[in-house]
Amino acid sequence: MSETGNGRKNWTRVVAAVGLVFLAVAGGIVLANANKVINKTEKKDEETPLISIGFSQVGAESEWRTGNSISIKTTFSQKRGYDLIFKDAQQQQEQQIKAIRGFIQQDVNYIVLAPVVETGWDTVLKEAKKAKIPVIIADRQVKVKDDSLYTTWVGADFYQEGQKACSWMEQYAERNKKKTLNIVHIMGTEGATAQIGRTKALEEATKKNGWNILEQQTGAFTQAKSHEVMEEYLKKYKDIDMVYCENDSEALGAINAIEQAGKKVGTDGIQIISFDATREGLAEVQNGKIAVDVECNPDFGKKIEKIIKQLEYKRDVNKEYYIGDKIYTQNKSISTIEIEKAKWSVTVVTDKIVKERVY
Ligand code: GYE
């Protein structure tokens, strides 16, 4: 009995113990949940405020620019912790200055400026400095008397991009035993860093190699304007070897104009040189219509974000950040690009490359 009694006691004890454990666990869960609720509400109250960014974009003149705007908008979304005020200046500096003044008035945390041209920014950037708003320059550069008017710059080495294109042109001339090249030049927006650098490289190579620039006019980095310019060139010059376009939109305009005039581009035709390597540009490289396309990657939203994070943590940042570029061709007939001692191998455009290109 005692055994039975003890057994029953023990059994009761076990039941009681299990019950206690259960209660403890259940209580724990309730407590934990209560805590969670408390924590959640506490967290909500403490939520980090959004970082506000005023972004002044050049415009929407090219596929490159569209890609760049998408990169900025997707990086600085509300979901990712930002309040982005995005202003498109339609290629007008006055509109950019107005936008920056608006950002200052709204007392944003950061101003990001993609300047249409290099000069004319001193006054408005002084105003931003006075308001203690850090300014990040994106893509093209600014020329200001006092470098402390902006925090940093992110973009490509446009002069080097031009040199890469010219190295390809030199090798093309050599392989085809051409003593000179008759070049028509469609420039980008005059005074923009991308135009200045790419033009400088061409003019230097022209001098060095004894090439012949038949004419230089701006195509404003747009397809429509470049189409017009190319039509004019074709009426004036019968012996064009090459068109040096300063972006893919210009190249597309030039190709259309040449084909509409009943002439050929590519092998046995006029050679098209281009920059950016957008999806459309790369497709034309693959088709053999653009001879060489030097990449300029517009997808640098994340790079700017990294800089902003460093600034948030009060870390020092560099004064400039360069974004690397590839060189795209249809085949490897010219496989290595050389500038002084530096070398790059070209990338042959494949279906996969075109397909994966988002801008
Ligand atoms: O090449 C062109 C755009 O500044 C790098 O501007 C940028 C240039 C780019 O309109 O397509």
Tab-separated table of C-alpha atoms and ligand atoms in Angstrom:
chain	number	residue	atom	x	y	z
A	1	MET	CA	0.000	0.000	0.000
A	2	SER	CA	2.591	2.228	1.171
A	3	GLU	CA	4.166	1.433	-2.001
A	4	THR	CA	0.905	2.195	-3.636
A	5	GLY	CA	0.493	5.202	-1.378
A	6	ASN	CA	3.995	6.325	-2.078
A	7	GLY	CA	3.464	5.543	-5.675
A	8	ARG	CA	0.369	7.706	-5.778
A	9	LYS	CA	2.191	10.490	-3.914
A	10	ASN	CA	5.015	10.242	-6.285
A	11	TRP	CA	2.631	10.276	-9.182
A	12	THR	CA	0.872	13.297	-7.665
A	13	ARG	CA	4.263	14.917	-7.252
A	14	VAL	CA	5.132	14.246	-10.843
A	15	VAL	CA	1.810	15.661	-11.976
A	16	ALA	CA	2.301	18.664	-9.700
A	17	ALA	CA	5.846	19.148	-10.950
A	18	VAL	CA	4.786	18.893	-14.589
A	19	GLY	CA	1.948	21.279	-13.838
A	20	LEU	CA	4.372	23.739	-12.266
A	21	VAL	CA	6.766	23.482	-15.147
A	22	PHE	CA	3.862	23.997	-17.507
A	23	LEU	CA	2.699	27.015	-15.553
A	24	ALA	CA	6.195	28.363	-15.409
A	25	VAL	CA	6.694	27.898	-19.139
A	26	ALA	CA	3.255	29.288	-19.942
A	27	GLY	CA	3.835	32.179	-17.598
A	28	GLY	CA	7.178	32.713	-19.179
A	29	ILE	CA	5.652	32.825	-22.609
A	30	VAL	CA	3.020	35.281	-21.442
A	31	LEU	CA	5.699	37.382	-19.804
A	32	ALA	CA	7.957	37.093	-22.798
A	33	ASN	CA	5.117	38.116	-25.057
A	34	ALA	CA	4.264	40.991	-22.832
A	35	ASN	CA	7.890	42.004	-22.961
A	36	LYS	CA	7.895	41.694	-26.713
A	37	VAL	CA	4.902	43.995	-26.930
A	38	ILE	CA	6.586	46.437	-24.636
A	39	ASN	CA	9.799	46.194	-26.636
A	40	LYS	CA	7.927	46.650	-29.884
A	41	THR	CA	6.214	49.790	-28.726
A	42	GLU	CA	9.432	51.027	-27.207
A	43	LYS	CA	11.197	50.387	-30.497
A	44	LYS	CA	8.520	52.235	-32.389
A	45	ASP	CA	8.997	55.273	-30.227
A	46	GLU	CA	12.742	55.063	-30.697
A	47	GLU	CA	12.632	54.377	-34.465
A	48	THR	CA	15.539	56.058	-36.238
A	49	PRO	CA	14.332	59.003	-38.262
A	50	LEU	CA	14.660	58.861	-42.057
A	51	ILE	CA	17.766	60.466	-43.515
A	52	SER	CA	16.630	63.215	-45.854
A	53	ILE	CA	18.457	63.666	-49.129
A	54	GLY	CA	17.943	66.325	-51.769
A	55	PHE	CA	19.126	64.989	-55.134
A	56	SER	CA	19.487	67.365	-58.066
A	57	GLN	CA	19.621	65.338	-61.277
A	58	VAL	CA	20.820	66.748	-64.633
A	59	GLY	CA	17.791	65.599	-66.595
A	60	ALA	CA	16.662	62.581	-68.566
A	61	GLU	CA	18.723	63.130	-71.697
A	62	SER	CA	20.003	59.579	-72.155
A	63	GLU	CA	19.507	55.940	-71.210
A	64	TRP	CA	22.537	56.335	-68.981
A	65	ARG	CA	20.819	59.097	-67.068
A	66	THR	CA	17.620	57.078	-66.705
A	67	GLY	CA	19.687	54.219	-65.288
A	68	ASN	CA	21.403	56.588	-62.905
A	69	SER	CA	18.087	58.000	-61.654
A	70	ILE	CA	16.771	54.486	-61.044
A	71	SER	CA	19.911	53.609	-59.112
A	72	ILE	CA	19.439	56.666	-56.879
A	73	LYS	CA	15.703	56.143	-56.353
A	74	THR	CA	15.975	52.463	-55.494
A	75	THR	CA	18.868	53.028	-53.107
A	76	PHE	CA	17.344	55.936	-51.234
A	77	SER	CA	13.846	54.547	-50.741
A	78	GLN	CA	11.751	55.048	-47.592
A	79	LYS	CA	11.916	51.333	-46.930
A	80	ARG	CA	15.686	51.582	-46.744
A	81	GLY	CA	15.566	54.521	-44.364
A	82	TYR	CA	15.609	57.594	-46.575
A	83	ASP	CA	13.419	60.503	-47.487
A	84	LEU	CA	14.531	61.373	-51.016
A	85	ILE	CA	13.595	64.644	-52.677
A	86	PHE	CA	14.424	64.067	-56.338
A	87	LYS	CA	14.542	67.051	-58.712
A	88	ASP	CA	15.064	66.740	-62.478
A	89	ALA	CA	16.623	69.948	-63.859
A	90	GLN	CA	15.984	69.288	-67.553
A	91	GLN	CA	19.631	70.003	-68.349
A	92	GLN	CA	19.402	73.549	-66.959
A	93	GLN	CA	21.842	74.808	-64.382
A	94	GLU	CA	19.445	77.504	-63.115
A	95	GLN	CA	16.982	74.784	-62.218
A	96	GLN	CA	19.659	72.916	-60.319
A	97	ILE	CA	20.575	76.048	-58.368
A	98	LYS	CA	16.897	76.574	-57.555
A	99	ALA	CA	16.574	72.966	-56.407
A	100	ILE	CA	19.604	73.264	-54.117
A	101	ARG	CA	18.185	76.436	-52.550
A	102	GLY	CA	14.963	74.518	-51.949
A	103	PHE	CA	16.885	71.689	-50.260
A	104	ILE	CA	18.617	74.211	-47.994
A	105	GLN	CA	15.275	75.707	-47.047
A	106	GLN	CA	13.934	72.265	-46.228
A	107	ASP	CA	17.058	71.669	-44.151
A	108	VAL	CA	17.798	68.243	-45.617
A	109	ASN	CA	20.526	66.087	-44.077
A	110	TYR	CA	22.491	65.755	-47.333
A	111	ILE	CA	22.528	67.331	-50.777
A	112	VAL	CA	23.616	65.220	-53.736
A	113	LEU	CA	24.329	67.186	-56.885
A	114	ALA	CA	24.868	65.702	-60.354
A	115	PRO	CA	26.000	68.933	-62.011
A	116	VAL	CA	25.166	69.592	-65.663
A	117	VAL	CA	28.374	71.608	-66.165
A	118	GLU	CA	31.499	72.152	-64.077
A	119	THR	CA	31.427	75.895	-63.425
A	120	GLY	CA	29.031	78.335	-61.766
A	121	TRP	CA	28.455	76.558	-58.453
A	122	ASP	CA	30.446	78.682	-55.966
A	123	THR	CA	27.622	80.862	-54.684
A	124	VAL	CA	24.996	78.195	-54.108
A	125	LEU	CA	27.483	75.752	-52.589
A	126	LYS	CA	28.597	78.479	-50.186
A	127	GLU	CA	24.972	78.766	-49.112
A	128	ALA	CA	24.837	75.019	-48.468
A	129	LYS	CA	28.058	75.174	-46.480
A	130	LYS	CA	26.704	78.030	-44.394
A	131	ALA	CA	23.643	75.900	-43.644
A	132	LYS	CA	26.044	73.083	-42.637
A	133	ILE	CA	24.600	70.611	-45.149
A	134	PRO	CA	27.195	68.233	-46.596
A	135	VAL	CA	27.217	68.185	-50.408
A	136	ILE	CA	28.124	65.081	-52.378
A	137	ILE	CA	28.894	65.617	-56.055
A	138	ALA	CA	27.875	62.744	-58.322
A	139	ASP	CA	28.918	61.848	-61.882
A	140	ARG	CA	30.290	65.068	-63.436
A	141	GLN	CA	32.505	67.336	-61.371
A	142	VAL	CA	32.357	70.921	-60.162
A	143	LYS	CA	35.131	73.484	-60.452
A	144	VAL	CA	34.971	75.732	-57.400
A	145	LYS	CA	37.549	78.087	-55.924
A	146	ASP	CA	37.226	76.489	-52.498
A	147	ASP	CA	37.233	72.672	-52.414
A	148	SER	CA	35.688	72.630	-48.961
A	149	LEU	CA	32.383	73.650	-50.573
A	150	TYR	CA	31.692	69.985	-51.211
A	151	THR	CA	32.460	66.885	-49.186
A	152	THR	CA	33.286	64.368	-51.875
A	153	TRP	CA	32.776	63.381	-55.518
A	154	VAL	CA	31.801	60.008	-57.019
A	155	GLY	CA	32.094	59.314	-60.732
A	156	ALA	CA	34.122	57.966	-63.606
A	157	ASP	CA	37.445	58.986	-65.119
A	158	PHE	CA	36.086	60.436	-68.335
A	159	TYR	CA	39.486	61.390	-69.706
A	160	GLN	CA	40.718	57.856	-69.253
A	161	GLU	CA	37.553	56.559	-70.936
A	162	GLY	CA	38.457	58.728	-73.931
A	163	GLN	CA	42.024	57.462	-73.898
A	164	LYS	CA	40.770	53.873	-73.967
A	165	ALA	CA	38.637	54.624	-77.025
A	166	CYS	CA	41.592	56.334	-78.697
A	167	SER	CA	43.871	53.366	-78.027
A	168	TRP	CA	41.353	51.198	-79.907
A	169	MET	CA	41.293	53.765	-82.743
A	170	GLU	CA	45.100	53.786	-82.992
A	171	GLN	CA	45.173	50.007	-83.269
A	172	TYR	CA	42.359	50.042	-85.803
A	173	ALA	CA	44.283	52.519	-87.991
A	174	GLU	CA	47.439	50.439	-87.720
A	175	ARG	CA	45.721	47.150	-88.608
A	176	ASN	CA	43.945	48.692	-91.560
A	177	LYS	CA	47.091	50.490	-92.712
A	178	LYS	CA	45.403	53.864	-92.526
A	179	LYS	CA	47.881	56.718	-92.377
A	180	THR	CA	45.210	59.019	-91.100
A	181	LEU	CA	41.629	58.846	-89.902
A	182	ASN	CA	38.930	61.266	-90.988
A	183	ILE	CA	36.877	61.788	-87.891
A	184	VAL	CA	33.659	63.653	-87.260
A	185	HIS	CA	33.091	64.400	-83.624
A	186	ILE	CA	29.725	64.610	-81.877
A	187	MET	CA	30.446	66.138	-78.494
A	188	GLY	CA	28.393	65.837	-75.326
A	189	THR	CA	26.945	68.811	-73.434
A	190	GLU	CA	29.639	71.462	-73.603
A	191	GLY	CA	31.246	72.168	-70.249
A	192	ALA	CA	30.215	68.812	-68.719
A	193	THR	CA	33.093	66.794	-67.283
A	194	ALA	CA	32.181	63.792	-69.454
A	195	GLN	CA	32.463	65.989	-72.558
A	196	ILE	CA	35.631	67.733	-71.434
A	197	GLY	CA	37.495	64.495	-70.641
A	198	ARG	CA	36.374	62.485	-73.661
A	199	THR	CA	37.060	65.411	-76.012
A	200	LYS	CA	40.479	66.104	-74.525
A	201	ALA	CA	41.549	62.500	-75.086
A	202	LEU	CA	40.442	62.613	-78.731
A	203	GLU	CA	42.154	65.930	-79.421
A	204	GLU	CA	45.411	64.715	-77.892
A	205	ALA	CA	45.355	61.435	-79.823
A	206	THR	CA	44.515	63.319	-83.016
A	207	LYS	CA	47.574	65.508	-82.568
A	208	LYS	CA	49.817	62.585	-81.673
A	209	ASN	CA	48.717	60.367	-84.566
A	210	GLY	CA	48.192	63.006	-87.241
A	211	TRP	CA	44.480	62.221	-87.585
A	212	ASN	CA	42.035	64.640	-89.068
A	213	ILE	CA	39.020	65.936	-87.162
A	214	LEU	CA	36.709	67.163	-89.926
A	215	GLU	CA	34.297	68.905	-87.570
A	216	GLN	CA	33.161	69.076	-83.947
A	217	GLN	CA	29.621	69.902	-82.871
A	218	THR	CA	27.622	69.129	-79.775
A	219	GLY	CA	24.933	66.457	-79.818
A	220	ALA	CA	23.952	67.391	-76.217
A	221	PHE	CA	24.213	63.697	-75.247
A	222	THR	CA	20.845	63.144	-76.964
A	223	GLN	CA	19.804	60.902	-79.820
A	224	ALA	CA	17.657	63.531	-81.565
A	225	LYS	CA	20.284	66.273	-81.682
A	226	SER	CA	23.009	63.856	-82.756
A	227	HIS	CA	20.847	62.569	-85.580
A	228	GLU	CA	20.607	66.132	-86.904
A	229	VAL	CA	24.324	66.777	-86.499
A	230	MET	CA	25.191	63.546	-88.308
A	231	GLU	CA	22.863	64.375	-91.201
A	232	GLU	CA	24.689	67.661	-91.594
A	233	TYR	CA	28.102	65.966	-91.487
A	234	LEU	CA	27.061	63.440	-94.138
A	235	LYS	CA	26.013	66.231	-96.486
A	236	LYS	CA	29.326	68.030	-95.994
A	237	TYR	CA	31.856	65.178	-95.926
A	238	LYS	CA	32.141	62.214	-98.240
A	239	ASP	CA	35.179	60.541	-96.707
A	240	ILE	CA	34.263	59.932	-93.069
A	241	ASP	CA	36.131	57.007	-91.476
A	242	MET	CA	34.869	57.399	-87.951
A	243	VAL	CA	32.278	59.092	-85.789
A	244	TYR	CA	33.468	59.779	-82.264
A	245	CYS	CA	30.237	59.956	-80.258
A	246	GLU	CA	30.422	60.855	-76.590
A	247	ASN	CA	27.625	58.540	-75.443
A	248	ASP	CA	25.381	55.737	-76.680
A	249	SER	CA	22.371	57.978	-77.282
A	250	GLU	CA	24.502	60.010	-79.694
A	251	ALA	CA	25.777	56.820	-81.327
A	252	LEU	CA	22.217	55.608	-81.908
A	253	GLY	CA	21.311	58.954	-83.499
A	254	ALA	CA	24.396	58.831	-85.731
A	255	ILE	CA	23.757	55.217	-86.804
A	256	ASN	CA	20.169	56.069	-87.799
A	257	ALA	CA	21.275	59.089	-89.799
A	258	ILE	CA	24.000	57.109	-91.616
A	259	GLU	CA	21.672	54.239	-92.474
A	260	GLN	CA	18.927	56.605	-93.584
A	261	ALA	CA	21.451	58.211	-95.936
A	262	GLY	CA	21.978	54.765	-97.464
A	263	LYS	CA	25.448	54.285	-95.983
A	264	LYS	CA	26.891	51.490	-93.914
A	265	VAL	CA	28.223	51.429	-90.376
A	266	GLY	CA	30.704	48.878	-89.062
A	267	THR	CA	32.987	46.667	-91.153
A	268	ASP	CA	33.379	48.181	-94.654
A	269	GLY	CA	31.490	51.218	-93.442
A	270	ILE	CA	31.823	54.088	-91.018
A	271	GLN	CA	33.218	53.137	-87.603
A	272	ILE	CA	31.240	54.331	-84.590
A	273	ILE	CA	33.020	55.007	-81.304
A	274	SER	CA	30.882	55.315	-78.194
A	275	PHE	CA	30.692	55.533	-74.406
A	276	ASP	CA	28.347	54.304	-71.635
A	277	ALA	CA	27.650	50.682	-72.704
A	278	THR	CA	23.921	50.817	-72.067
A	279	ARG	CA	21.748	47.858	-73.049
A	280	GLU	CA	20.927	49.445	-76.414
A	281	GLY	CA	24.524	50.438	-76.966
A	282	LEU	CA	25.778	46.943	-76.196
A	283	ALA	CA	23.205	45.431	-78.563
A	284	GLU	CA	24.654	47.610	-81.324
A	285	VAL	CA	28.161	46.471	-80.425
A	286	GLN	CA	26.988	42.889	-80.773
A	287	ASN	CA	25.423	43.759	-84.159
A	288	GLY	CA	28.742	45.189	-85.258
A	289	LYS	CA	27.360	48.716	-85.592
A	290	ILE	CA	29.287	50.248	-82.701
A	291	ALA	CA	32.975	49.358	-83.002
A	292	VAL	CA	33.962	50.032	-79.402
A	293	ASP	CA	31.876	51.068	-76.419
A	294	VAL	CA	33.729	52.235	-73.325
A	295	GLU	CA	31.655	51.566	-70.252
A	296	CYS	CA	30.573	54.263	-67.850
A	297	ASN	CA	28.516	52.657	-65.119
A	298	PRO	CA	25.616	54.806	-63.801
A	299	ASP	CA	24.689	52.388	-61.019
A	300	PHE	CA	26.423	54.117	-58.145
A	301	GLY	CA	23.550	54.753	-55.730
A	302	LYS	CA	24.983	52.204	-53.300
A	303	LYS	CA	28.399	53.833	-53.439
A	304	ILE	CA	26.849	57.162	-52.433
A	305	GLU	CA	24.932	55.395	-49.683
A	306	LYS	CA	28.152	53.946	-48.314
A	307	ILE	CA	29.638	57.436	-48.160
A	308	ILE	CA	26.547	58.777	-46.390
A	309	LYS	CA	26.775	55.964	-43.840
A	310	GLN	CA	30.401	56.841	-43.184
A	311	LEU	CA	29.434	60.457	-42.703
A	312	GLU	CA	26.637	59.418	-40.349
A	313	TYR	CA	29.264	57.667	-38.228
A	314	LYS	CA	31.396	60.820	-38.444
A	315	ARG	CA	34.102	58.979	-40.356
A	316	ASP	CA	36.456	60.730	-42.744
A	317	VAL	CA	35.738	60.179	-46.415
A	318	ASN	CA	37.982	60.558	-49.452
A	319	LYS	CA	37.676	63.636	-51.633
A	320	GLU	CA	37.022	61.508	-54.718
A	321	TYR	CA	35.815	58.017	-55.589
A	322	TYR	CA	36.365	56.568	-59.063
A	323	ILE	CA	34.068	54.017	-60.607
A	324	GLY	CA	35.698	51.455	-62.900
A	325	ASP	CA	34.736	50.743	-66.479
A	326	LYS	CA	35.059	47.931	-69.020
A	327	ILE	CA	35.652	48.158	-72.748
A	328	TYR	CA	33.189	46.322	-74.983
A	329	THR	CA	33.755	45.161	-78.552
A	330	GLN	CA	32.147	42.683	-80.923
A	331	ASN	CA	35.209	40.456	-81.190
A	332	LYS	CA	38.810	40.208	-80.085
A	333	SER	CA	40.444	41.456	-83.280
A	334	ILE	CA	41.752	44.220	-81.047
A	335	SER	CA	42.018	42.546	-77.675
A	336	THR	CA	44.125	44.763	-75.459
A	337	ILE	CA	43.758	48.447	-74.719
A	338	GLU	CA	46.875	50.247	-73.596
A	339	ILE	CA	47.436	53.611	-72.018
A	340	GLU	CA	51.086	54.193	-71.289
A	341	LYS	CA	51.934	51.133	-69.180
A	342	ALA	CA	48.427	50.224	-68.081
A	343	LYS	CA	46.569	47.470	-69.945
A	344	TRP	CA	42.966	46.322	-70.128
A	345	SER	CA	41.575	43.418	-72.096
A	346	VAL	CA	38.373	44.038	-73.992
A	347	THR	CA	35.126	42.248	-73.179
A	348	VAL	CA	33.284	40.672	-76.092
A	349	VAL	CA	29.538	41.364	-75.888
A	350	THR	CA	27.433	38.227	-75.481
A	351	ASP	CA	23.661	37.682	-75.320
A	352	LYS	CA	23.993	37.235	-71.579
A	353	ILE	CA	25.744	40.583	-71.137
A	354	VAL	CA	23.036	42.400	-73.110
A	355	LYS	CA	20.243	40.596	-71.304
A	356	GLU	CA	21.627	41.280	-67.871
A	357	ARG	CA	22.211	44.958	-68.512
A	358	VAL	CA	19.478	46.812	-66.675
A	359	TYR	CA	19.975	50.329	-67.990
B	1	GYE	O1	27.890	59.458	-70.606
B	1	GYE	C1	25.753	60.432	-70.854
B	1	GYE	C2	24.952	61.259	-69.943
B	1	GYE	O2	27.862	62.484	-67.360
B	1	GYE	C3	28.697	60.306	-67.592
B	1	GYE	O3	25.922	62.010	-69.254
B	1	GYE	C4	27.565	61.216	-67.802
B	1	GYE	C5	27.111	61.301	-69.240
B	1	GYE	C6	26.828	60.000	-69.925
B	1	GYE	O4	23.952	61.940	-70.511
B	1	GYE	O5	25.044	59.397	-71.432
